[in-house]
Amino acid sequence: MKIKNQLQGLPPYQPGKSLEEVKRQYGLTNVIKLASNENPYGCSPAVKKAITAELDRLALYPDGYARILREKVAQHIGVKETQLIFGNGSDEVVQIICRAFLSAGTNTVMAAPTFPQYRHNAVIEGADIREIPLVEGRHDLPKMLEAIDEQTRIVWVCNPNNPTGTYVNETELSEFLRKVPKHVLVVLDEAYYEYATADDYPQTVPLLFEYDNLMILRTFSKAYGLAGLRVGYGIASEAIIQQIEPAREPFNTSSVAQVAAAVALSDQAFIKQCVAKNKQGLAAFYRFCEENGLRYYPSEANFILIDFGIEGNQVFQYLLERGIIVRSGNALGFPTSVRITVGTEEQNEQVFAALTQLLKEKQFV
Ligand SMILES: *Cc1c(COP(=O)(O)O)cnc(C)c1O
């Protein structure tokens, strides 16, 4: 047997540690997970009731076109139903886009470090990857433009960027879009859209009417608190959606997930609350960093990347042993940082207490 070249030596995705795994390994009962940017408040309480009703219909295939969810999302964001594509998480939409646009001999442009699934899927399709280093944690859009050539098929803008939490503003984005050649698809990954509150964070849906080479990705995994059910979607011109639809599996989003997402979307009061509490949590993290002289990137998302000046793995391990799971920057391209999801007030206090202890111990080394 011989697997295709691109897969040889390609490591599978390394997920953050699970709660159960850590409880067992360290004999802890109280473990918190602040590693994958999930919503610490769960999802809208209306979701549970709605999916219970759905349980009587599990023998049936889901609606492959996700009609009800599609109507709701289209209405909510103000686009046509035919401008949407749903995926088993926006991860799957990334995969569909790569399948549809990339092959050997083409290339794709992205920031580095950024969300790893752009690169991963592009590698599998055999495309060349052009990674443009972040500058002070932010996308270097002029350099990304320079990297585009005739063979470029996709350019990725993760906004806010994972793992830095930084964002591309309205002016920077418009200038960039004006200059990107029309043969290149621009993907704006807005997984943390709901959390972004900066005045100049771009509202991109109206841009779809100006640019037909644009695609926006959003998800129900982060602010909507439905990461376990896997629903994300892409928004683009009707023409793009029509062209990539054949690369989508027929029943890629489950019936339960579709119902949950539709109900969650209707509860905007829940989202508003979560976003407000996230802002307070971020402010507490900023204060903590400033009091302790730690460098961080101001974040428009629900996580923060903090530089400790020592191996990220060391900070990760220290917190892990105290029942706090975070993401080490070693795996994210920031070897002296860790990425921490903003938790509830109580969870954040737990993090600050453990970190204070760590910083004290570090002084003695
Ligand atoms: C979490 C995340 C996603 C993936 O979300 P799913 O919808 O759960 O697949 C996509 N992009 C970025 C930048 C993310 O951080």
mmCIF file of C-alpha atoms and ligand atoms in Angstrom:
data_model
loop_
_atom_site.group_PDB
_atom_site.id
_atom_site.type_symbol
_atom_site.label_atom_id
_atom_site.label_comp_id
_atom_site.label_asym_id
_atom_site.label_seq_id
_atom_site.Cartn_x
_atom_site.Cartn_y
_atom_site.Cartn_z
ATOM 1 C CA MET A 1 0.000 0.000 0.000
ATOM 2 C CA LYS A 2 1.105 3.553 -0.536
ATOM 3 C CA ILE A 3 -0.744 6.478 0.907
ATOM 4 C CA LYS A 4 -0.656 9.709 -1.067
ATOM 5 C CA ASN A 5 2.530 11.711 -0.604
ATOM 6 C CA GLN A 6 0.959 14.652 1.200
ATOM 7 C CA LEU A 7 -0.313 12.390 3.990
ATOM 8 C CA GLN A 8 3.043 10.802 4.664
ATOM 9 C CA GLY A 9 4.250 12.166 7.983
ATOM 10 C CA LEU A 10 1.349 14.626 8.272
ATOM 11 C CA PRO A 11 0.445 14.623 11.971
ATOM 12 C CA PRO A 12 -3.240 14.326 12.865
ATOM 13 C CA TYR A 13 -4.837 17.224 14.768
ATOM 14 C CA GLN A 14 -3.818 17.224 18.437
ATOM 15 C CA PRO A 15 -6.873 18.237 20.430
ATOM 16 C CA GLY A 16 -6.660 19.866 23.855
ATOM 17 C CA LYS A 17 -6.832 17.430 26.767
ATOM 18 C CA SER A 18 -10.318 16.346 27.833
ATOM 19 C CA LEU A 19 -11.752 16.895 31.310
ATOM 20 C CA GLU A 20 -12.125 13.169 31.962
ATOM 21 C CA GLU A 21 -8.574 12.433 30.876
ATOM 22 C CA VAL A 22 -7.138 15.009 33.289
ATOM 23 C CA LYS A 23 -9.384 13.994 36.204
ATOM 24 C CA ARG A 24 -8.243 10.405 35.850
ATOM 25 C CA GLN A 25 -4.572 11.156 35.272
ATOM 26 C CA TYR A 26 -4.139 13.555 38.192
ATOM 27 C CA GLY A 27 -6.801 12.193 40.523
ATOM 28 C CA LEU A 28 -8.605 15.535 40.552
ATOM 29 C CA THR A 29 -12.339 16.028 40.943
ATOM 30 C CA ASN A 30 -12.589 19.667 39.985
ATOM 31 C CA VAL A 31 -11.057 20.305 36.578
ATOM 32 C CA ILE A 32 -11.816 23.234 34.283
ATOM 33 C CA LYS A 33 -11.177 23.337 30.554
ATOM 34 C CA LEU A 34 -10.119 26.669 29.138
ATOM 35 C CA ALA A 35 -8.307 25.217 26.155
ATOM 36 C CA SER A 36 -10.616 25.253 23.143
ATOM 37 C CA ASN A 37 -12.477 28.553 23.365
ATOM 38 C CA GLU A 38 -15.782 26.942 24.204
ATOM 39 C CA ASN A 39 -18.488 29.010 25.881
ATOM 40 C CA PRO A 40 -18.129 28.604 29.681
ATOM 41 C CA TYR A 41 -21.859 29.348 30.081
ATOM 42 C CA GLY A 42 -22.923 26.514 27.773
ATOM 43 C CA CYS A 43 -25.674 27.263 25.293
ATOM 44 C CA SER A 44 -29.119 28.857 25.338
ATOM 45 C CA PRO A 45 -31.382 26.964 27.755
ATOM 46 C CA ALA A 46 -33.990 26.737 24.974
ATOM 47 C CA VAL A 47 -31.754 24.296 23.087
ATOM 48 C CA LYS A 48 -32.187 21.356 25.445
ATOM 49 C CA LYS A 49 -35.949 21.316 25.154
ATOM 50 C CA ALA A 50 -35.885 21.581 21.376
ATOM 51 C CA ILE A 51 -33.457 18.745 20.851
ATOM 52 C CA THR A 52 -35.359 16.470 23.233
ATOM 53 C CA ALA A 53 -38.313 16.639 20.851
ATOM 54 C CA GLU A 54 -35.967 15.769 17.994
ATOM 55 C CA LEU A 55 -34.933 12.514 19.681
ATOM 56 C CA ASP A 56 -38.100 10.769 18.454
ATOM 57 C CA ARG A 57 -36.938 11.178 14.875
ATOM 58 C CA LEU A 58 -33.412 9.816 15.097
ATOM 59 C CA ALA A 59 -34.162 6.957 12.690
ATOM 60 C CA LEU A 60 -34.623 9.455 9.885
ATOM 61 C CA TYR A 61 -31.882 11.122 7.881
ATOM 62 C CA PRO A 62 -31.533 14.840 8.517
ATOM 63 C CA ASP A 63 -32.620 17.397 5.957
ATOM 64 C CA GLY A 64 -29.506 17.494 3.799
ATOM 65 C CA TYR A 65 -30.245 21.089 2.815
ATOM 66 C CA ALA A 66 -30.811 22.191 6.445
ATOM 67 C CA ARG A 67 -33.847 24.135 5.266
ATOM 68 C CA ILE A 68 -35.160 25.423 8.584
ATOM 69 C CA LEU A 69 -31.768 26.419 9.911
ATOM 70 C CA ARG A 70 -30.944 27.949 6.531
ATOM 71 C CA GLU A 71 -34.063 30.142 6.587
ATOM 72 C CA LYS A 72 -33.237 31.324 10.098
ATOM 73 C CA VAL A 73 -29.600 32.111 9.382
ATOM 74 C CA ALA A 74 -30.413 33.827 6.078
ATOM 75 C CA GLN A 75 -32.928 36.030 7.821
ATOM 76 C CA HIS A 76 -30.690 36.711 10.781
ATOM 77 C CA ILE A 77 -27.759 37.959 8.720
ATOM 78 C CA GLY A 78 -29.690 39.388 5.777
ATOM 79 C CA VAL A 79 -28.598 37.237 2.848
ATOM 80 C CA LYS A 80 -30.388 34.867 0.467
ATOM 81 C CA GLU A 81 -30.762 31.238 1.514
ATOM 82 C CA THR A 82 -28.789 30.290 -1.588
ATOM 83 C CA GLN A 83 -25.795 32.221 -0.254
ATOM 84 C CA LEU A 84 -25.194 29.739 2.565
ATOM 85 C CA ILE A 85 -23.403 26.414 2.945
ATOM 86 C CA PHE A 86 -23.536 24.443 6.196
ATOM 87 C CA GLY A 87 -20.830 22.189 7.551
ATOM 88 C CA ASN A 88 -20.124 19.770 10.372
ATOM 89 C CA GLY A 89 -18.451 22.651 12.134
ATOM 90 C CA SER A 90 -16.809 25.413 10.118
ATOM 91 C CA ASP A 91 -13.848 23.008 10.093
ATOM 92 C CA GLU A 92 -15.758 21.044 7.503
ATOM 93 C CA VAL A 93 -16.486 24.154 5.468
ATOM 94 C CA VAL A 94 -12.716 24.784 5.419
ATOM 95 C CA GLN A 95 -12.269 21.238 4.123
ATOM 96 C CA ILE A 96 -14.968 21.692 1.473
ATOM 97 C CA ILE A 97 -13.401 24.943 0.256
ATOM 98 C CA CYS A 98 -9.963 23.322 0.018
ATOM 99 C CA ARG A 99 -11.369 20.326 -1.828
ATOM 100 C CA ALA A 100 -13.148 22.606 -4.226
ATOM 101 C CA PHE A 101 -10.340 25.067 -4.967
ATOM 102 C CA LEU A 102 -6.961 23.457 -4.312
ATOM 103 C CA SER A 103 -4.857 20.850 -6.073
ATOM 104 C CA ALA A 104 -1.207 20.255 -6.909
ATOM 105 C CA GLY A 105 0.228 23.211 -8.801
ATOM 106 C CA THR A 106 -1.954 25.752 -7.005
ATOM 107 C CA ASN A 107 -1.077 27.691 -3.869
ATOM 108 C CA THR A 108 -2.827 29.292 -0.941
ATOM 109 C CA VAL A 109 -1.809 32.269 1.197
ATOM 110 C CA MET A 110 -2.314 32.556 4.937
ATOM 111 C CA ALA A 111 -0.873 34.141 8.051
ATOM 112 C CA ALA A 112 1.396 32.255 10.453
ATOM 113 C CA PRO A 113 0.565 31.428 13.153
ATOM 114 C CA THR A 114 -3.124 31.178 12.448
ATOM 115 C CA PHE A 115 -5.859 28.556 12.652
ATOM 116 C CA PRO A 116 -4.088 25.332 11.608
ATOM 117 C CA GLN A 117 -6.890 23.771 9.588
ATOM 118 C CA TYR A 118 -6.304 26.002 6.542
ATOM 119 C CA ARG A 119 -2.792 24.670 6.180
ATOM 120 C CA HIS A 120 -3.725 21.106 7.086
ATOM 121 C CA ASN A 121 -6.438 20.783 4.459
ATOM 122 C CA ALA A 122 -4.389 22.579 1.829
ATOM 123 C CA VAL A 123 -1.520 20.139 2.400
ATOM 124 C CA ILE A 124 -3.866 17.189 1.883
ATOM 125 C CA GLU A 125 -5.022 18.687 -1.435
ATOM 126 C CA GLY A 126 -1.382 18.948 -2.544
ATOM 127 C CA ALA A 127 -1.330 22.749 -2.814
ATOM 128 C CA ASP A 128 1.665 24.921 -1.930
ATOM 129 C CA ILE A 129 1.330 26.839 1.301
ATOM 130 C CA ARG A 130 2.517 30.436 1.501
ATOM 131 C CA GLU A 131 2.671 31.486 5.120
ATOM 132 C CA ILE A 132 3.205 35.138 5.948
ATOM 133 C CA PRO A 133 4.412 35.792 9.510
ATOM 134 C CA LEU A 134 2.197 37.896 11.741
ATOM 135 C CA VAL A 135 3.620 41.278 12.664
ATOM 136 C CA GLU A 136 3.085 42.025 16.334
ATOM 137 C CA GLY A 137 0.483 39.293 16.380
ATOM 138 C CA ARG A 138 -1.459 40.788 13.468
ATOM 139 C CA HIS A 139 -1.987 39.778 9.839
ATOM 140 C CA ASP A 140 0.514 41.398 7.486
ATOM 141 C CA LEU A 141 -1.956 42.065 4.685
ATOM 142 C CA PRO A 142 0.475 43.924 2.368
ATOM 143 C CA LYS A 143 2.897 40.961 2.481
ATOM 144 C CA MET A 144 0.016 38.557 1.968
ATOM 145 C CA LEU A 145 -0.952 40.521 -1.153
ATOM 146 C CA GLU A 146 2.603 40.302 -2.446
ATOM 147 C CA ALA A 147 2.530 36.521 -2.037
ATOM 148 C CA ILE A 148 -0.446 36.156 -4.385
ATOM 149 C CA ASP A 149 0.255 35.068 -7.967
ATOM 150 C CA GLU A 150 -1.540 33.463 -10.919
ATOM 151 C CA GLN A 151 -1.625 30.074 -9.191
ATOM 152 C CA THR A 152 -3.092 31.394 -5.929
ATOM 153 C CA ARG A 153 -6.590 30.066 -5.316
ATOM 154 C CA ILE A 154 -7.394 31.027 -1.719
ATOM 155 C CA VAL A 155 -6.201 33.638 0.768
ATOM 156 C CA TRP A 156 -7.263 33.164 4.390
ATOM 157 C CA VAL A 157 -7.910 35.958 6.879
ATOM 158 C CA CYS A 158 -8.720 34.731 10.356
ATOM 159 C CA ASN A 159 -10.535 37.610 12.005
ATOM 160 C CA PRO A 160 -10.149 37.764 14.981
ATOM 161 C CA ASN A 161 -7.052 35.633 14.574
ATOM 162 C CA ASN A 162 -6.637 32.394 16.490
ATOM 163 C CA PRO A 163 -4.366 32.117 18.537
ATOM 164 C CA THR A 164 -3.570 35.836 19.000
ATOM 165 C CA GLY A 165 -7.086 37.312 19.315
ATOM 166 C CA THR A 166 -6.003 40.306 17.232
ATOM 167 C CA TYR A 167 -8.135 41.653 14.402
ATOM 168 C CA VAL A 168 -7.976 43.234 10.977
ATOM 169 C CA ASN A 169 -9.924 46.492 11.010
ATOM 170 C CA GLU A 170 -12.421 47.860 8.510
ATOM 171 C CA THR A 171 -9.974 50.141 6.697
ATOM 172 C CA GLU A 172 -7.249 47.508 6.435
ATOM 173 C CA LEU A 173 -9.706 44.927 5.144
ATOM 174 C CA SER A 174 -11.287 47.173 2.484
ATOM 175 C CA GLU A 175 -7.906 48.212 1.208
ATOM 176 C CA PHE A 176 -6.858 44.566 1.039
ATOM 177 C CA LEU A 177 -10.027 43.416 -0.728
ATOM 178 C CA ARG A 178 -9.691 46.146 -3.339
ATOM 179 C CA LYS A 179 -6.246 44.836 -4.237
ATOM 180 C CA VAL A 180 -6.784 41.072 -4.205
ATOM 181 C CA PRO A 181 -7.023 39.829 -7.801
ATOM 182 C CA LYS A 182 -10.468 38.577 -8.800
ATOM 183 C CA HIS A 183 -9.288 35.024 -9.495
ATOM 184 C CA VAL A 184 -8.505 34.521 -5.790
ATOM 185 C CA LEU A 185 -11.083 33.526 -3.175
ATOM 186 C CA VAL A 186 -10.755 35.490 0.065
ATOM 187 C CA VAL A 187 -11.954 33.519 3.084
ATOM 188 C CA LEU A 188 -12.730 35.551 6.189
ATOM 189 C CA ASP A 189 -12.930 33.160 9.122
ATOM 190 C CA GLU A 190 -15.125 34.863 11.711
ATOM 191 C CA ALA A 191 -15.421 32.043 14.240
ATOM 192 C CA TYR A 192 -15.358 34.663 17.046
ATOM 193 C CA TYR A 193 -17.539 37.216 15.257
ATOM 194 C CA GLU A 194 -20.059 37.530 18.095
ATOM 195 C CA TYR A 195 -17.330 38.350 20.621
ATOM 196 C CA ALA A 196 -15.706 41.105 18.548
ATOM 197 C CA THR A 197 -16.902 44.480 19.797
ATOM 198 C CA ALA A 198 -14.272 46.963 18.547
ATOM 199 C CA ASP A 199 -15.894 49.872 16.694
ATOM 200 C CA ASP A 200 -13.727 49.295 13.650
ATOM 201 C CA TYR A 201 -14.146 45.507 13.524
ATOM 202 C CA PRO A 202 -15.454 45.070 9.973
ATOM 203 C CA GLN A 203 -19.058 44.162 9.199
ATOM 204 C CA THR A 204 -18.402 41.952 6.224
ATOM 205 C CA VAL A 205 -21.799 40.710 5.028
ATOM 206 C CA PRO A 206 -22.440 43.963 3.074
ATOM 207 C CA LEU A 207 -19.064 43.425 1.359
ATOM 208 C CA LEU A 208 -20.489 40.309 -0.303
ATOM 209 C CA PHE A 209 -22.494 42.617 -2.561
ATOM 210 C CA GLU A 210 -19.307 44.372 -3.629
ATOM 211 C CA TYR A 211 -16.974 41.378 -3.987
ATOM 212 C CA ASP A 212 -17.945 38.093 -5.559
ATOM 213 C CA ASN A 213 -14.664 36.450 -4.560
ATOM 214 C CA LEU A 214 -15.418 36.626 -0.847
ATOM 215 C CA MET A 215 -16.505 33.966 1.615
ATOM 216 C CA ILE A 216 -17.272 34.439 5.325
ATOM 217 C CA LEU A 217 -17.127 31.570 7.827
ATOM 218 C CA ARG A 218 -19.094 31.552 11.066
ATOM 219 C CA THR A 219 -19.818 28.873 13.625
ATOM 220 C CA PHE A 220 -22.166 27.745 16.378
ATOM 221 C CA SER A 221 -19.221 26.278 18.312
ATOM 222 C CA LYS A 222 -17.971 29.343 20.126
ATOM 223 C CA ALA A 223 -20.386 32.039 21.412
ATOM 224 C CA TYR A 224 -23.434 29.845 20.704
ATOM 225 C CA GLY A 225 -21.961 27.121 22.900
ATOM 226 C CA LEU A 226 -22.678 24.174 20.608
ATOM 227 C CA ALA A 227 -19.168 22.886 19.858
ATOM 228 C CA GLY A 228 -20.263 19.326 20.641
ATOM 229 C CA LEU A 229 -22.917 19.335 17.954
ATOM 230 C CA ARG A 230 -20.714 20.603 15.102
ATOM 231 C CA VAL A 231 -22.419 23.277 13.016
ATOM 232 C CA GLY A 232 -20.727 26.042 11.108
ATOM 233 C CA TYR A 233 -21.472 27.784 7.852
ATOM 234 C CA GLY A 234 -20.092 29.753 4.970
ATOM 235 C CA ILE A 235 -21.650 32.875 3.436
ATOM 236 C CA ALA A 236 -20.745 33.872 -0.118
ATOM 237 C CA SER A 237 -22.188 34.755 -3.500
ATOM 238 C CA GLU A 238 -24.785 32.385 -4.897
ATOM 239 C CA ALA A 239 -22.303 31.429 -7.618
ATOM 240 C CA ILE A 240 -19.556 30.340 -5.195
ATOM 241 C CA ILE A 241 -21.984 28.360 -3.068
ATOM 242 C CA GLN A 242 -23.397 26.610 -6.122
ATOM 243 C CA GLN A 243 -19.921 25.663 -7.278
ATOM 244 C CA ILE A 244 -18.707 24.235 -3.978
ATOM 245 C CA GLU A 245 -21.949 22.449 -2.968
ATOM 246 C CA PRO A 246 -21.022 19.233 -4.838
ATOM 247 C CA ALA A 247 -17.959 18.907 -2.572
ATOM 248 C CA ARG A 248 -20.223 18.721 0.492
ATOM 249 C CA GLU A 249 -21.385 15.375 1.875
ATOM 250 C CA PRO A 250 -25.168 14.990 1.463
ATOM 251 C CA PHE A 251 -26.074 14.699 5.168
ATOM 252 C CA ASN A 252 -23.149 16.504 6.745
ATOM 253 C CA THR A 253 -25.006 18.253 9.575
ATOM 254 C CA SER A 254 -27.100 16.119 11.925
ATOM 255 C CA SER A 255 -30.788 16.671 12.587
ATOM 256 C CA VAL A 256 -30.146 17.368 16.271
ATOM 257 C CA ALA A 257 -27.456 19.907 15.417
ATOM 258 C CA GLN A 258 -29.689 21.699 12.924
ATOM 259 C CA VAL A 259 -32.507 22.054 15.444
ATOM 260 C CA ALA A 260 -30.148 23.166 18.209
ATOM 261 C CA ALA A 261 -28.476 25.789 16.032
ATOM 262 C CA ALA A 262 -31.801 27.200 14.826
ATOM 263 C CA VAL A 263 -33.067 27.570 18.390
ATOM 264 C CA ALA A 264 -29.760 28.962 19.661
ATOM 265 C CA LEU A 265 -29.820 31.636 16.962
ATOM 266 C CA SER A 266 -33.191 32.867 18.194
ATOM 267 C CA ASP A 267 -31.842 33.516 21.686
ATOM 268 C CA GLN A 268 -29.773 36.630 21.044
ATOM 269 C CA ALA A 269 -30.276 37.748 24.656
ATOM 270 C CA PHE A 270 -28.137 34.784 25.735
ATOM 271 C CA ILE A 271 -25.387 35.756 23.277
ATOM 272 C CA LYS A 272 -25.468 39.354 24.450
ATOM 273 C CA GLN A 273 -25.022 38.270 28.065
ATOM 274 C CA CYS A 274 -22.134 35.957 27.212
ATOM 275 C CA VAL A 275 -20.391 38.644 25.188
ATOM 276 C CA ALA A 276 -20.721 41.156 28.040
ATOM 277 C CA LYS A 277 -19.335 38.685 30.590
ATOM 278 C CA ASN A 278 -16.523 37.825 28.203
ATOM 279 C CA LYS A 279 -15.571 41.505 28.016
ATOM 280 C CA GLN A 280 -15.412 41.677 31.816
ATOM 281 C CA GLY A 281 -13.347 38.508 31.890
ATOM 282 C CA LEU A 282 -10.914 39.879 29.321
ATOM 283 C CA ALA A 283 -10.566 43.074 31.341
ATOM 284 C CA ALA A 284 -9.687 40.976 34.403
ATOM 285 C CA PHE A 285 -7.045 39.124 32.375
ATOM 286 C CA TYR A 286 -5.581 42.426 31.137
ATOM 287 C CA ARG A 287 -5.390 43.697 34.718
ATOM 288 C CA PHE A 288 -3.728 40.494 35.862
ATOM 289 C CA CYS A 289 -1.155 40.697 33.067
ATOM 290 C CA GLU A 290 -0.397 44.338 33.715
ATOM 291 C CA GLU A 291 -0.023 43.831 37.461
ATOM 292 C CA ASN A 292 2.403 41.007 36.808
ATOM 293 C CA GLY A 293 4.314 42.545 33.927
ATOM 294 C CA LEU A 294 3.209 39.895 31.439
ATOM 295 C CA ARG A 295 2.931 40.639 27.726
ATOM 296 C CA TYR A 296 -0.345 39.810 25.976
ATOM 297 C CA TYR A 297 -2.279 40.683 22.852
ATOM 298 C CA PRO A 298 -5.499 42.635 23.396
ATOM 299 C CA SER A 299 -8.196 40.234 22.225
ATOM 300 C CA GLU A 300 -11.451 40.631 20.308
ATOM 301 C CA ALA A 301 -12.256 36.980 20.953
ATOM 302 C CA ASN A 302 -12.979 34.822 24.025
ATOM 303 C CA PHE A 303 -9.379 33.851 24.629
ATOM 304 C CA ILE A 304 -6.099 35.550 25.374
ATOM 305 C CA LEU A 305 -2.527 34.703 24.436
ATOM 306 C CA ILE A 306 -0.174 35.524 27.302
ATOM 307 C CA ASP A 307 3.609 35.515 27.120
ATOM 308 C CA PHE A 308 5.229 34.154 30.297
ATOM 309 C CA GLY A 309 8.794 34.315 29.086
ATOM 310 C CA ILE A 310 9.284 30.631 29.939
ATOM 311 C CA GLU A 311 8.338 27.501 27.973
ATOM 312 C CA GLY A 312 4.599 27.464 27.312
ATOM 313 C CA ASN A 313 4.616 23.729 28.018
ATOM 314 C CA GLN A 314 5.895 24.451 31.509
ATOM 315 C CA VAL A 315 3.049 26.857 32.279
ATOM 316 C CA PHE A 316 0.592 24.436 30.683
ATOM 317 C CA GLN A 317 1.831 21.560 32.853
ATOM 318 C CA TYR A 318 1.798 23.654 36.032
ATOM 319 C CA LEU A 319 -1.833 24.611 35.458
ATOM 320 C CA LEU A 320 -2.792 21.100 34.373
ATOM 321 C CA GLU A 321 -1.602 19.636 37.650
ATOM 322 C CA ARG A 322 -3.859 22.153 39.393
ATOM 323 C CA GLY A 323 -6.910 21.150 37.362
ATOM 324 C CA ILE A 324 -6.809 23.896 34.743
ATOM 325 C CA ILE A 325 -6.495 22.870 31.105
ATOM 326 C CA VAL A 326 -5.173 25.574 28.774
ATOM 327 C CA ARG A 327 -3.411 25.456 25.402
ATOM 328 C CA SER A 328 0.356 25.628 25.341
ATOM 329 C CA GLY A 329 1.782 28.119 22.881
ATOM 330 C CA ASN A 330 4.490 25.592 21.962
ATOM 331 C CA ALA A 331 2.018 23.884 19.634
ATOM 332 C CA LEU A 332 0.646 27.201 18.384
ATOM 333 C CA GLY A 333 3.819 28.897 17.190
ATOM 334 C CA PHE A 334 4.316 30.961 20.372
ATOM 335 C CA PRO A 335 6.734 28.863 22.426
ATOM 336 C CA THR A 336 6.771 31.111 25.516
ATOM 337 C CA SER A 337 3.024 31.733 25.644
ATOM 338 C CA VAL A 338 -0.169 29.975 26.565
ATOM 339 C CA ARG A 339 -3.633 30.576 25.153
ATOM 340 C CA ILE A 340 -6.343 30.702 27.776
ATOM 341 C CA THR A 341 -10.069 30.731 27.089
ATOM 342 C CA VAL A 342 -11.855 33.382 29.137
ATOM 343 C CA GLY A 343 -13.961 31.469 31.647
ATOM 344 C CA THR A 344 -16.574 32.410 34.207
ATOM 345 C CA GLU A 345 -15.507 34.894 36.873
ATOM 346 C CA GLU A 346 -14.887 32.023 39.282
ATOM 347 C CA GLN A 347 -12.830 30.078 36.738
ATOM 348 C CA ASN A 348 -10.779 33.150 35.890
ATOM 349 C CA GLU A 349 -10.052 33.732 39.582
ATOM 350 C CA GLN A 350 -8.880 30.134 39.822
ATOM 351 C CA VAL A 351 -6.511 30.762 36.904
ATOM 352 C CA PHE A 352 -5.157 33.976 38.446
ATOM 353 C CA ALA A 353 -4.554 32.247 41.780
ATOM 354 C CA ALA A 354 -2.616 29.412 40.140
ATOM 355 C CA LEU A 355 -0.645 31.786 37.936
ATOM 356 C CA THR A 356 0.213 34.030 40.885
ATOM 357 C CA GLN A 357 1.608 30.971 42.629
ATOM 358 C CA LEU A 358 3.554 29.985 39.505
ATOM 359 C CA LEU A 359 5.051 33.463 39.150
ATOM 360 C CA LYS A 360 6.108 33.433 42.793
ATOM 361 C CA GLU A 361 7.803 30.050 42.436
ATOM 362 C CA LYS A 362 9.482 31.141 39.234
ATOM 363 C CA GLN A 363 11.215 34.020 41.042
ATOM 364 C CA PHE A 364 13.056 31.506 43.226
ATOM 365 C CA VAL A 365 14.492 29.486 40.375
HETATM 366 C C1 LIG B 1 -12.806 27.077 16.625
HETATM 367 C C2 LIG B 1 -12.469 27.616 15.290
HETATM 368 C C3 LIG B 1 -13.046 27.120 14.123
HETATM 369 C C4 LIG B 1 -13.744 25.813 14.048
HETATM 370 O O1 LIG B 1 -14.938 25.767 14.580
HETATM 371 P P1 LIG B 1 -15.947 24.586 14.312
HETATM 372 O O2 LIG B 1 -17.113 25.313 13.732
HETATM 373 O O3 LIG B 1 -16.191 24.004 15.639
HETATM 374 O O4 LIG B 1 -15.370 23.613 13.342
HETATM 375 C C5 LIG B 1 -12.768 27.731 12.917
HETATM 376 N N1 LIG B 1 -11.937 28.765 12.855
HETATM 377 C C6 LIG B 1 -11.351 29.263 13.943
HETATM 378 C C7 LIG B 1 -10.446 30.406 13.808
HETATM 379 C C8 LIG B 1 -11.578 28.690 15.187
HETATM 380 O O5 LIG B 1 -10.929 29.157 16.255
#
